[in-house]
Amino acid sequence: MSNQENGMPEEMKPWTELKLPDLLSSDAIRELHAAIESEWDSSRRSACQIAAGRALWKHAIHDPLAELFAGETYMRSIYEKIKKDRLNNAREISGVIVAVRTLWFDSKLEAALSSCGGGAAQVVLLGAGMDTRPYRLSCLKESSVFEVDYAEVLQVKTNILEAAANSKDEHQHPIMTAKSVRRVAADLTEDDWLEKLQMSGFEPKRNTVWVLEGILYYLSHSDAMKVLKIIADKCNLTRTVLLADFMNKQATTLSSSVFKFYSDWPDHLLPSLGFSDVKLSQIGDPDAHFGLLQDPLNLFNKLRNLPRSIQTHPDDGTPCCRLYLLQASGSPNQTIS
């Protein structure tokens, strides 16, 4: 999707008033979101927050199901933050990092599938949360997609999709764009998640794109390293592509009770595990911009202009909280450079 329409730069396009779909106020979906609020921990609820970000940045991301997965509470909360930011002429509008990150993963996934031969590749969404890629990306039309997450997350997701499918509003009906979607109830902190994935039809020797968006930093260091090593080991079997985001140490201080794993140099870490081709981007880089970060003085552009080794900003002493976007790949016939 073009980031400019009718010649108008994205950041100049008007933001519409919040209008929630009628289906979101139905008893079935209200009950599901009430259960999320009362029963899920912060890491699980973050899936709804991310969905709200995608929904509210609809001028950049086409995700018609995001509002239903977000729920009214998060839609209103993030909308108010966006409204306040725009009134204050903020350099960074709330949710922009979600929008850019989503578009980066979308574009890299499409490129990875192309490099793998399209239909020859499986796609695994680890910590899938309320991700809707199997319902909105045409590049998945020949791919088998596996969504791995906690059982209760996948069950709520399934229930919301069923409610949408049964609704009278045809605009909310989920239309699968992937060849197939299989939901795998598993905990990435347990040792059996790969076995459960394989029992669901995952083929270890088939070309695979692994998508780890917004998941690694919720894991402990040991658990995150186990997950990365399992994926890296697949490079010895078949063409393997990893798309993942990493926080640096400073970024984990934003919520020390939630964020655990970090890597200041993930582009050094991944080759040490077995990936032969690793590329790092930061929010605001040419491939992680999408016309949404025009102000040269916004936080992300300022961070990009500082050496990655600097931990506090020289202007105001604030922590240099970075989010790294990594694409890595490997295959049996490649050697680490």
mmCIF file of C-alpha atoms in Angstrom, residues 75-222:
data_model
loop_
_atom_site.group_PDB
_atom_site.id
_atom_site.type_symbol
_atom_site.label_atom_id
_atom_site.label_comp_id
_atom_site.label_asym_id
_atom_site.label_seq_id
_atom_site.Cartn_x
_atom_site.Cartn_y
_atom_site.Cartn_z
ATOM 1 C CA MET A 75 -9.197 1.776 21.195
ATOM 2 C CA ARG A 76 -10.404 4.720 23.291
ATOM 3 C CA SER A 77 -7.223 4.886 25.394
ATOM 4 C CA ILE A 78 -4.810 5.042 22.460
ATOM 5 C CA TYR A 79 -7.113 7.306 20.472
ATOM 6 C CA GLU A 80 -7.023 9.856 23.326
ATOM 7 C CA LYS A 81 -3.219 9.680 23.372
ATOM 8 C CA ILE A 82 -3.078 10.286 19.625
ATOM 9 C CA LYS A 83 -5.512 13.196 19.936
ATOM 10 C CA LYS A 84 -3.421 14.767 22.700
ATOM 11 C CA ASP A 85 -0.195 14.309 20.733
ATOM 12 C CA ARG A 86 -1.658 16.014 17.692
ATOM 13 C CA LEU A 87 -3.024 18.927 19.739
ATOM 14 C CA ASN A 88 0.444 19.368 21.248
ATOM 15 C CA ASN A 89 2.186 19.058 17.868
ATOM 16 C CA ALA A 90 4.243 16.170 19.234
ATOM 17 C CA ARG A 91 7.189 15.045 17.131
ATOM 18 C CA GLU A 92 6.126 11.411 17.605
ATOM 19 C CA ILE A 93 2.452 10.471 17.534
ATOM 20 C CA SER A 94 1.383 7.614 19.837
ATOM 21 C CA GLY A 95 1.339 4.320 18.001
ATOM 22 C CA VAL A 96 3.756 5.339 15.255
ATOM 23 C CA ILE A 97 6.290 2.759 16.416
ATOM 24 C CA VAL A 98 3.607 0.054 16.136
ATOM 25 C CA ALA A 99 2.716 1.254 12.643
ATOM 26 C CA VAL A 100 6.312 1.329 11.428
ATOM 27 C CA ARG A 101 7.162 -1.994 13.043
ATOM 28 C CA THR A 102 4.081 -3.645 11.503
ATOM 29 C CA LEU A 103 4.889 -2.326 8.037
ATOM 30 C CA TRP A 104 8.537 -3.402 8.383
ATOM 31 C CA PHE A 105 7.547 -6.957 9.264
ATOM 32 C CA ASP A 106 4.956 -6.995 6.451
ATOM 33 C CA SER A 107 7.457 -5.859 3.837
ATOM 34 C CA LYS A 108 10.254 -8.169 5.016
ATOM 35 C CA LEU A 109 7.877 -11.129 5.190
ATOM 36 C CA GLU A 110 6.799 -10.550 1.603
ATOM 37 C CA ALA A 111 10.433 -10.286 0.488
ATOM 38 C CA ALA A 112 11.401 -13.406 2.449
ATOM 39 C CA LEU A 113 8.607 -15.460 0.898
ATOM 40 C CA SER A 114 9.724 -14.297 -2.527
ATOM 41 C CA SER A 115 13.308 -15.335 -1.784
ATOM 42 C CA CYS A 116 12.120 -18.730 -0.528
ATOM 43 C CA GLY A 117 10.108 -19.428 -3.638
ATOM 44 C CA GLY A 118 6.698 -18.365 -2.378
ATOM 45 C CA GLY A 119 4.627 -21.516 -1.946
ATOM 46 C CA ALA A 120 7.664 -23.508 -0.830
ATOM 47 C CA ALA A 121 7.771 -21.692 2.524
ATOM 48 C CA GLN A 122 5.959 -22.124 5.826
ATOM 49 C CA VAL A 123 5.378 -19.105 8.068
ATOM 50 C CA VAL A 124 5.500 -19.410 11.856
ATOM 51 C CA LEU A 125 4.185 -16.531 13.981
ATOM 52 C CA LEU A 126 5.658 -17.044 17.452
ATOM 53 C CA GLY A 127 3.719 -15.200 20.141
ATOM 54 C CA ALA A 128 1.107 -14.495 17.459
ATOM 55 C CA GLY A 129 -1.229 -12.632 19.808
ATOM 56 C CA MET A 130 -3.853 -10.728 17.834
ATOM 57 C CA ASP A 131 -1.785 -10.718 14.633
ATOM 58 C CA THR A 132 -4.042 -10.809 11.554
ATOM 59 C CA ARG A 133 -1.489 -11.324 8.788
ATOM 60 C CA PRO A 134 -3.193 -14.532 7.542
ATOM 61 C CA TYR A 135 -6.297 -12.386 6.909
ATOM 62 C CA ARG A 136 -4.744 -9.306 5.344
ATOM 63 C CA LEU A 137 -1.526 -10.176 3.455
ATOM 64 C CA SER A 138 -1.932 -11.486 -0.082
ATOM 65 C CA CYS A 139 1.710 -12.648 -0.121
ATOM 66 C CA LEU A 140 0.620 -15.543 2.134
ATOM 67 C CA LYS A 141 -1.768 -17.022 -0.438
ATOM 68 C CA GLU A 142 0.493 -20.041 -1.023
ATOM 69 C CA SER A 143 1.835 -20.341 2.526
ATOM 70 C CA SER A 144 0.868 -22.541 5.442
ATOM 71 C CA VAL A 145 0.796 -20.285 8.510
ATOM 72 C CA PHE A 146 1.232 -21.474 12.099
ATOM 73 C CA GLU A 147 0.199 -19.210 14.968
ATOM 74 C CA VAL A 148 1.840 -20.145 18.280
ATOM 75 C CA ASP A 149 0.632 -18.625 21.549
ATOM 76 C CA TYR A 150 -0.975 -19.408 24.881
ATOM 77 C CA ALA A 151 -4.124 -21.531 24.647
ATOM 78 C CA GLU A 152 -6.329 -18.819 26.170
ATOM 79 C CA VAL A 153 -5.067 -16.185 23.713
ATOM 80 C CA LEU A 154 -5.731 -18.389 20.702
ATOM 81 C CA GLN A 155 -9.151 -19.374 22.029
ATOM 82 C CA VAL A 156 -10.256 -15.751 22.441
ATOM 83 C CA LYS A 157 -8.882 -14.983 18.997
ATOM 84 C CA THR A 158 -10.858 -17.869 17.512
ATOM 85 C CA ASN A 159 -14.026 -16.751 19.318
ATOM 86 C CA ILE A 160 -13.704 -13.183 18.024
ATOM 87 C CA LEU A 161 -13.188 -14.452 14.469
ATOM 88 C CA GLU A 162 -16.269 -16.646 14.795
ATOM 89 C CA ALA A 163 -18.327 -13.708 16.077
ATOM 90 C CA ALA A 164 -17.159 -11.630 13.120
ATOM 91 C CA ALA A 165 -17.971 -14.433 10.665
ATOM 92 C CA ASN A 166 -21.498 -14.713 12.073
ATOM 93 C CA SER A 167 -22.192 -10.972 12.171
ATOM 94 C CA LYS A 168 -24.497 -9.090 9.845
ATOM 95 C CA ASP A 169 -21.734 -6.598 9.005
ATOM 96 C CA GLU A 170 -20.061 -7.993 5.897
ATOM 97 C CA HIS A 171 -17.173 -5.522 6.282
ATOM 98 C CA GLN A 172 -16.163 -7.322 9.472
ATOM 99 C CA HIS A 173 -16.244 -10.834 8.014
ATOM 100 C CA PRO A 174 -12.753 -12.380 8.207
ATOM 101 C CA ILE A 175 -11.435 -13.394 4.788
ATOM 102 C CA MET A 176 -8.390 -15.617 4.967
ATOM 103 C CA THR A 177 -5.645 -14.660 2.534
ATOM 104 C CA ALA A 178 -3.194 -17.372 3.627
ATOM 105 C CA LYS A 179 -3.342 -20.888 2.175
ATOM 106 C CA SER A 180 -4.046 -22.231 5.661
ATOM 107 C CA VAL A 181 -3.820 -21.211 9.318
ATOM 108 C CA ARG A 182 -3.167 -23.583 12.183
ATOM 109 C CA ARG A 183 -3.236 -22.367 15.763
ATOM 110 C CA VAL A 184 -0.791 -24.072 18.093
ATOM 111 C CA ALA A 185 -1.408 -23.704 21.822
ATOM 112 C CA ALA A 186 2.038 -23.662 23.390
ATOM 113 C CA ASP A 187 4.167 -21.796 25.926
ATOM 114 C CA LEU A 188 7.539 -20.659 24.578
ATOM 115 C CA THR A 189 9.004 -20.962 28.067
ATOM 116 C CA GLU A 190 8.320 -24.710 27.999
ATOM 117 C CA ASP A 191 10.487 -27.234 26.140
ATOM 118 C CA ASP A 192 7.654 -28.818 24.172
ATOM 119 C CA TRP A 193 6.559 -25.935 21.952
ATOM 120 C CA LEU A 194 8.491 -27.178 18.908
ATOM 121 C CA GLU A 195 7.065 -30.674 19.356
ATOM 122 C CA LYS A 196 3.543 -29.213 19.503
ATOM 123 C CA LEU A 197 4.292 -27.186 16.370
ATOM 124 C CA GLN A 198 5.389 -30.315 14.515
ATOM 125 C CA MET A 199 2.308 -32.221 15.709
ATOM 126 C CA SER A 200 0.248 -29.463 14.076
ATOM 127 C CA GLY A 201 1.807 -30.134 10.691
ATOM 128 C CA PHE A 202 5.004 -28.065 10.740
ATOM 129 C CA GLU A 203 7.667 -29.678 8.525
ATOM 130 C CA PRO A 204 11.222 -29.123 9.865
ATOM 131 C CA LYS A 205 12.863 -29.603 6.457
ATOM 132 C CA ARG A 206 10.592 -27.202 4.584
ATOM 133 C CA ASN A 207 11.655 -23.598 3.920
ATOM 134 C CA THR A 208 10.377 -21.478 6.807
ATOM 135 C CA VAL A 209 10.000 -17.814 7.715
ATOM 136 C CA TRP A 210 9.859 -17.257 11.477
ATOM 137 C CA VAL A 211 8.145 -14.054 12.627
ATOM 138 C CA LEU A 212 8.908 -12.938 16.192
ATOM 139 C CA GLU A 213 7.248 -9.536 16.484
ATOM 140 C CA GLY A 214 7.003 -8.060 19.966
ATOM 141 C CA ILE A 215 7.737 -11.301 21.808
ATOM 142 C CA LEU A 216 11.420 -11.817 22.657
ATOM 143 C CA TYR A 217 11.716 -9.098 25.300
ATOM 144 C CA TYR A 218 8.869 -10.605 27.325
ATOM 145 C CA LEU A 219 10.935 -13.786 27.773
ATOM 146 C CA SER A 220 13.731 -14.387 30.262
ATOM 147 C CA HIS A 221 17.247 -14.318 28.847
ATOM 148 C CA SER A 222 17.564 -18.114 28.984
#
